[in-house]
Amino acid sequence: MNNAFLQFLAKIRINPLFWLTIGLSIITGHFREILLLFFAVFIHEMGHYAAAHLFQWRVKKIELFPFGGVAEVEEHGNRRFSEEIIVTIVGPIQHLWMMAAAYLAFHLGWWDAASYDWFMKMNLTLLVFNLLPVWPLDGGKLLFIAATSIFPFKKAHTVFLLCSFSMLLILFLSFLPRDPFHLNLWVVAIFLGVSHYIEWKRRPYVFLRFLMTRSGGKRGNALTTPIHVSPDAELYDVISLFRKGVSHFIVIQTKEKNRVVEEKLVLNTFFSSNQVRCAIGHLFR
């Protein structure tokens, strides 16, 4: 068996909600349907993992839920835009070939109509659900990628989470009046809400990891742009202007003569000193 596939299996975690769903399916006689759901979710996450493995990402774990899966990686927000888009989109793409295969199997007479209809609807639901612009779904990750292409990384993370949570509230309040006691709706909404809360609390850590990646020289940036600041600007405020996918040099504007400081030197000062709130003009005279 392929070593990459064994590594993938070793990182799989099945959420207790999925075990509960499997147990209920056995009791209610829907075990075949839950197996198909598990298969679709498994293939979806395997697509993410295959692309991440191709780009040598560090995948910590892959957790499977009844409504999809979540792959936790170390490279969140720290790789090239093209890599992040491919790794994100390759998961939902798996549903397209699964639906195509099911269509072929049905028309060749290898599958009964009831199972075929259920499998197609389930895959379509997973596809649309995962493309919603809500964290930590694939659509939410694409939204974050878009935000980092527009704003500095730190601001992008905050703006993205606020937009994502707003979308979650809109969707939840739109579906709630139709069936206020729908258990799946509440479970999914609570899970997504908790995910937003956890990611919001992790913002300083995510930003710090972004800066550490830059200082480690692991980027392949195509652009170099200046950041113009006043001598009174605090060091932390300056690095908060750093953008993903771009190298910077800092231009400290003074009345006498502008001073230019390389990004790497600014980052080294940030990590080696305890003066993150010190004026940059004082640190680089």
Short mmCIF file of C-alpha atoms in Angstrom, two decimals:
data_model
loop_
_atom_site.label_atom_id
_atom_site.label_comp_id
_atom_site.label_asym_id
_atom_site.label_seq_id
_atom_site.Cartn_x
_atom_site.Cartn_y
_atom_site.Cartn_z
CA MET A 1 0.00 0.00 0.00
CA ASN A 2 1.26 3.49 -0.89
CA ASN A 3 3.12 5.20 1.96
CA ALA A 4 1.29 8.51 1.41
CA PHE A 5 -2.06 6.72 1.75
CA LEU A 6 -0.92 5.10 5.01
CA GLN A 7 0.13 8.53 6.31
CA PHE A 8 -3.29 9.83 5.34
CA LEU A 9 -5.06 7.04 7.25
CA ALA A 10 -2.88 7.70 10.31
CA LYS A 11 -4.08 11.30 10.45
CA ILE A 12 -7.79 10.48 10.18
CA ARG A 13 -9.95 11.28 13.22
CA ILE A 14 -13.66 10.46 13.30
CA ASN A 15 -15.62 12.98 15.31
CA PRO A 16 -17.97 11.56 18.00
CA LEU A 17 -20.89 13.08 16.08
CA PHE A 18 -20.07 10.80 13.16
CA TRP A 19 -19.93 7.75 15.44
CA LEU A 20 -23.34 8.78 16.82
CA THR A 21 -24.71 9.13 13.30
CA ILE A 22 -23.37 5.69 12.40
CA GLY A 23 -25.01 4.19 15.50
CA LEU A 24 -28.35 5.82 14.71
CA SER A 25 -28.15 4.63 11.11
CA ILE A 26 -27.76 1.04 12.30
CA ILE A 27 -30.78 1.37 14.59
CA THR A 28 -32.95 2.99 11.90
CA GLY A 29 -31.81 0.70 9.08
CA HIS A 30 -29.91 3.34 7.07
CA PHE A 31 -26.44 1.86 7.41
CA ARG A 32 -25.93 1.70 3.64
CA GLU A 33 -26.62 5.42 3.29
CA ILE A 34 -24.20 6.32 6.08
CA LEU A 35 -21.50 4.20 4.45
CA LEU A 36 -21.96 6.16 1.22
CA LEU A 37 -21.79 9.42 3.19
CA PHE A 38 -18.62 8.28 4.93
CA PHE A 39 -17.13 7.30 1.55
CA ALA A 40 -17.91 10.71 0.02
CA VAL A 41 -16.48 12.65 2.98
CA PHE A 42 -13.42 10.38 3.05
CA ILE A 43 -12.71 10.91 -0.67
CA HIS A 44 -13.23 14.68 -0.29
CA GLU A 45 -10.61 14.91 2.45
CA MET A 46 -8.29 12.53 0.64
CA GLY A 47 -8.32 15.02 -2.25
CA HIS A 48 -7.20 17.80 0.11
CA TYR A 49 -4.50 15.60 1.57
CA ALA A 50 -3.17 14.47 -1.82
CA ALA A 51 -2.75 18.08 -2.96
CA ALA A 52 -1.22 19.11 0.39
CA HIS A 53 1.18 16.15 0.22
CA LEU A 54 2.15 17.15 -3.33
CA PHE A 55 3.17 20.62 -2.09
CA GLN A 56 4.83 19.14 1.03
CA TRP A 57 2.43 20.75 3.49
CA ARG A 58 2.45 19.57 7.08
CA VAL A 59 -0.98 18.07 7.78
CA LYS A 60 -1.64 17.68 11.50
CA LYS A 61 -4.95 15.81 11.36
CA ILE A 62 -8.09 15.26 9.31
CA GLU A 63 -11.33 15.13 11.25
CA LEU A 64 -14.45 13.64 9.67
CA PHE A 65 -17.92 14.98 10.54
CA PRO A 66 -21.34 13.83 9.28
CA PHE A 67 -21.54 16.99 7.16
CA GLY A 68 -17.96 17.01 5.90
CA GLY A 69 -14.38 17.03 7.07
CA VAL A 70 -11.80 19.51 8.33
CA ALA A 71 -8.11 19.20 7.48
CA GLU A 72 -5.86 20.97 9.98
CA VAL A 73 -2.57 22.07 8.40
CA GLU A 74 0.44 24.07 9.60
CA GLU A 75 0.57 26.14 6.41
CA HIS A 76 -2.64 28.07 7.01
CA GLY A 77 -2.03 31.42 5.28
CA ASN A 78 1.69 30.88 4.70
CA ARG A 79 1.98 29.35 1.23
CA ARG A 80 1.69 30.70 -2.31
CA PHE A 81 -1.77 31.76 -3.44
CA SER A 82 -1.75 29.15 -6.21
CA GLU A 83 -0.92 26.33 -3.77
CA GLU A 84 -3.62 27.35 -1.30
CA ILE A 85 -6.27 27.61 -4.02
CA ILE A 86 -5.39 24.18 -5.44
CA VAL A 87 -5.32 22.46 -2.03
CA THR A 88 -8.65 24.06 -1.12
CA ILE A 89 -10.56 23.48 -4.36
CA VAL A 90 -9.40 19.91 -5.00
CA GLY A 91 -11.64 18.64 -2.17
CA PRO A 92 -14.95 19.83 -3.65
CA ILE A 93 -13.83 18.66 -7.10
CA GLN A 94 -13.93 15.06 -5.83
CA HIS A 95 -17.74 15.26 -5.65
CA LEU A 96 -17.91 16.02 -9.36
CA TRP A 97 -16.19 12.81 -10.47
CA MET A 98 -18.12 10.80 -7.86
CA MET A 99 -21.41 12.09 -9.30
CA ALA A 100 -20.17 11.37 -12.83
CA ALA A 101 -19.23 7.82 -11.82
CA ALA A 102 -22.60 7.32 -10.14
CA TYR A 103 -24.39 8.59 -13.26
CA LEU A 104 -22.48 6.11 -15.41
CA ALA A 105 -23.09 3.22 -13.00
CA PHE A 106 -26.82 3.96 -12.89
CA HIS A 107 -27.23 4.12 -16.65
CA LEU A 108 -25.27 0.90 -17.06
CA GLY A 109 -27.77 -0.75 -14.72
CA TRP A 110 -25.27 -1.34 -11.92
CA TRP A 111 -27.16 0.78 -9.36
CA ASP A 112 -30.78 1.03 -8.29
CA ALA A 113 -32.67 4.30 -8.71
CA ALA A 114 -33.27 5.00 -5.01
CA SER A 115 -29.60 4.67 -4.00
CA TYR A 116 -28.51 6.61 -7.05
CA ASP A 117 -30.84 9.54 -6.30
CA TRP A 118 -29.75 9.64 -2.65
CA PHE A 119 -26.06 9.51 -3.55
CA MET A 120 -26.38 12.30 -6.11
CA LYS A 121 -28.33 14.56 -3.73
CA MET A 122 -25.89 13.86 -0.90
CA ASN A 123 -22.86 14.72 -3.06
CA LEU A 124 -24.49 17.86 -4.39
CA THR A 125 -25.37 18.93 -0.83
CA LEU A 126 -21.80 18.35 0.37
CA LEU A 127 -20.42 20.22 -2.64
CA VAL A 128 -22.64 23.29 -2.17
CA PHE A 129 -22.26 23.26 1.63
CA ASN A 130 -18.46 23.10 1.52
CA LEU A 131 -18.30 26.00 -0.95
CA LEU A 132 -20.20 28.35 1.36
CA PRO A 133 -17.98 31.35 2.26
CA VAL A 134 -17.92 30.35 5.93
CA TRP A 135 -14.94 29.27 8.04
CA PRO A 136 -13.67 26.50 8.23
CA LEU A 137 -15.41 25.27 5.06
CA ASP A 138 -13.57 25.28 1.75
CA GLY A 139 -15.50 28.33 0.60
CA GLY A 140 -14.39 30.10 3.79
CA LYS A 141 -10.76 29.26 3.06
CA LEU A 142 -11.15 30.68 -0.45
CA LEU A 143 -12.61 33.82 1.12
CA PHE A 144 -9.55 34.10 3.37
CA ILE A 145 -7.22 33.70 0.38
CA ALA A 146 -9.11 36.49 -1.39
CA ALA A 147 -8.88 38.73 1.69
CA THR A 148 -5.10 38.25 1.97
CA SER A 149 -4.72 39.29 -1.66
CA ILE A 150 -6.43 42.61 -0.88
CA PHE A 151 -5.41 43.56 2.67
CA PRO A 152 -2.30 43.21 4.84
CA PHE A 153 -2.30 39.77 6.43
CA LYS A 154 -3.28 40.82 9.95
CA LYS A 155 -6.18 42.98 8.76
CA ALA A 156 -7.22 40.35 6.21
CA HIS A 157 -7.60 37.72 8.93
CA THR A 158 -9.86 39.97 10.99
CA VAL A 159 -11.95 41.20 8.04
CA PHE A 160 -12.33 37.65 6.75
CA LEU A 161 -13.57 36.28 10.08
CA LEU A 162 -16.08 39.13 10.48
CA CYS A 163 -17.41 38.56 6.95
CA SER A 164 -17.52 34.81 7.45
CA PHE A 165 -19.41 35.05 10.75
CA SER A 166 -21.84 37.55 9.23
CA MET A 167 -22.54 35.10 6.40
CA LEU A 168 -23.06 32.31 8.94
CA LEU A 169 -25.61 34.40 10.82
CA ILE A 170 -27.45 35.31 7.61
CA LEU A 171 -27.64 31.69 6.50
CA PHE A 172 -28.69 30.43 9.93
CA LEU A 173 -31.42 33.06 10.35
CA SER A 174 -32.63 32.35 6.80
CA PHE A 175 -33.09 28.62 7.39
CA LEU A 176 -34.20 28.73 11.04
CA PRO A 177 -37.82 29.89 10.43
CA ARG A 178 -38.39 26.99 8.00
CA ASP A 179 -37.63 24.34 10.62
CA PRO A 180 -36.62 25.81 14.02
CA PHE A 181 -36.26 22.35 15.58
CA HIS A 182 -34.09 20.82 12.85
CA LEU A 183 -31.33 19.07 14.81
CA ASN A 184 -28.79 19.03 11.97
CA LEU A 185 -29.18 22.77 11.45
CA TRP A 186 -28.41 23.47 15.12
CA VAL A 187 -25.48 21.05 15.24
CA VAL A 188 -23.87 22.53 12.13
CA ALA A 189 -24.50 26.12 13.26
CA ILE A 190 -23.01 25.47 16.71
CA PHE A 191 -19.97 23.75 15.22
CA LEU A 192 -19.33 26.60 12.78
CA GLY A 193 -19.93 29.20 15.48
CA VAL A 194 -17.43 27.55 17.84
CA SER A 195 -14.92 27.29 14.97
CA HIS A 196 -15.21 31.05 14.44
CA TYR A 197 -14.70 31.73 18.13
CA ILE A 198 -11.59 29.52 18.28
CA GLU A 199 -10.10 31.10 15.15
CA TRP A 200 -10.85 34.60 16.48
CA LYS A 201 -8.98 33.81 19.71
CA ARG A 202 -6.08 32.39 17.67
CA ARG A 203 -5.55 35.57 15.64
CA PRO A 204 -2.35 36.64 17.46
CA TYR A 205 -0.91 33.14 17.04
CA VAL A 206 -1.82 32.97 13.33
CA PHE A 207 -0.22 36.38 12.74
CA LEU A 208 2.90 35.41 14.67
CA ARG A 209 3.22 32.21 12.63
CA PHE A 210 2.89 34.27 9.45
CA LEU A 211 5.77 36.51 10.60
CA MET A 212 7.92 33.55 11.64
CA THR A 213 7.53 32.02 8.20
CA ARG A 214 8.70 35.28 6.61
CA SER A 215 11.70 35.57 8.92
CA GLY A 216 12.63 31.97 8.14
CA GLY A 217 13.01 32.83 4.46
CA LYS A 218 10.51 30.19 3.27
CA ARG A 219 8.78 32.47 0.79
CA GLY A 220 8.99 32.64 -2.97
CA ASN A 221 7.75 36.17 -3.47
CA ALA A 222 7.52 37.72 -6.92
CA LEU A 223 6.99 41.31 -5.79
CA THR A 224 8.88 43.75 -3.60
CA THR A 225 7.02 46.85 -2.42
CA PRO A 226 7.90 49.65 0.00
CA ILE A 227 6.05 50.51 3.19
CA HIS A 228 6.28 54.22 4.00
CA VAL A 229 6.01 55.03 7.70
CA SER A 230 6.74 57.94 10.01
CA PRO A 231 9.57 57.68 12.59
CA ASP A 232 6.94 57.64 15.35
CA ALA A 233 5.23 54.50 14.04
CA GLU A 234 5.48 51.62 16.49
CA LEU A 235 7.32 48.48 15.36
CA TYR A 236 4.24 46.29 15.84
CA ASP A 237 2.11 48.64 13.76
CA VAL A 238 4.68 48.53 10.97
CA ILE A 239 4.82 44.74 10.73
CA SER A 240 1.02 44.71 10.82
CA LEU A 241 1.21 46.22 7.32
CA PHE A 242 3.05 43.19 5.89
CA ARG A 243 1.20 41.50 3.05
CA LYS A 244 1.14 37.88 2.03
CA GLY A 245 3.06 37.01 -1.15
CA VAL A 246 5.00 40.29 -1.13
CA SER A 247 8.46 41.26 0.16
CA HIS A 248 8.83 44.67 1.73
CA PHE A 249 11.41 47.26 2.55
CA ILE A 250 10.54 49.90 5.11
CA VAL A 251 10.96 53.58 4.23
CA ILE A 252 11.17 55.71 7.39
CA GLN A 253 10.21 59.20 6.27
CA THR A 254 12.08 62.03 8.02
CA LYS A 255 12.54 65.73 7.34
CA GLU A 256 16.24 65.32 6.65
CA LYS A 257 16.53 62.10 4.71
CA ASN A 258 14.45 58.95 4.33
CA ARG A 259 15.94 55.82 5.85
CA VAL A 260 15.42 52.42 4.21
CA VAL A 261 15.37 49.26 6.32
CA GLU A 262 15.17 45.73 4.98
CA GLU A 263 12.21 43.60 6.02
CA LYS A 264 14.44 40.86 7.44
CA LEU A 265 16.15 43.32 9.76
CA VAL A 266 12.78 44.60 10.99
CA LEU A 267 11.60 41.04 11.67
CA ASN A 268 14.83 40.12 13.44
CA THR A 269 14.41 43.16 15.69
CA PHE A 270 10.81 42.20 16.38
CA PHE A 271 11.70 38.67 17.47
CA SER A 272 14.97 39.43 19.26
CA SER A 273 14.00 42.54 21.23
CA ASN A 274 11.31 43.37 23.72
CA GLN A 275 10.54 46.69 22.07
CA VAL A 276 7.58 45.91 19.83
CA ARG A 277 5.88 49.11 20.96
CA CYS A 278 8.94 51.22 20.42
CA ALA A 279 9.03 53.87 17.65
CA ILE A 280 10.67 52.47 14.53
CA GLY A 281 12.62 55.72 14.07
CA HIS A 282 14.23 55.14 17.46
CA LEU A 283 15.14 51.52 16.68
CA PHE A 284 16.68 52.27 13.28
CA ARG A 285 18.60 55.53 13.51
#
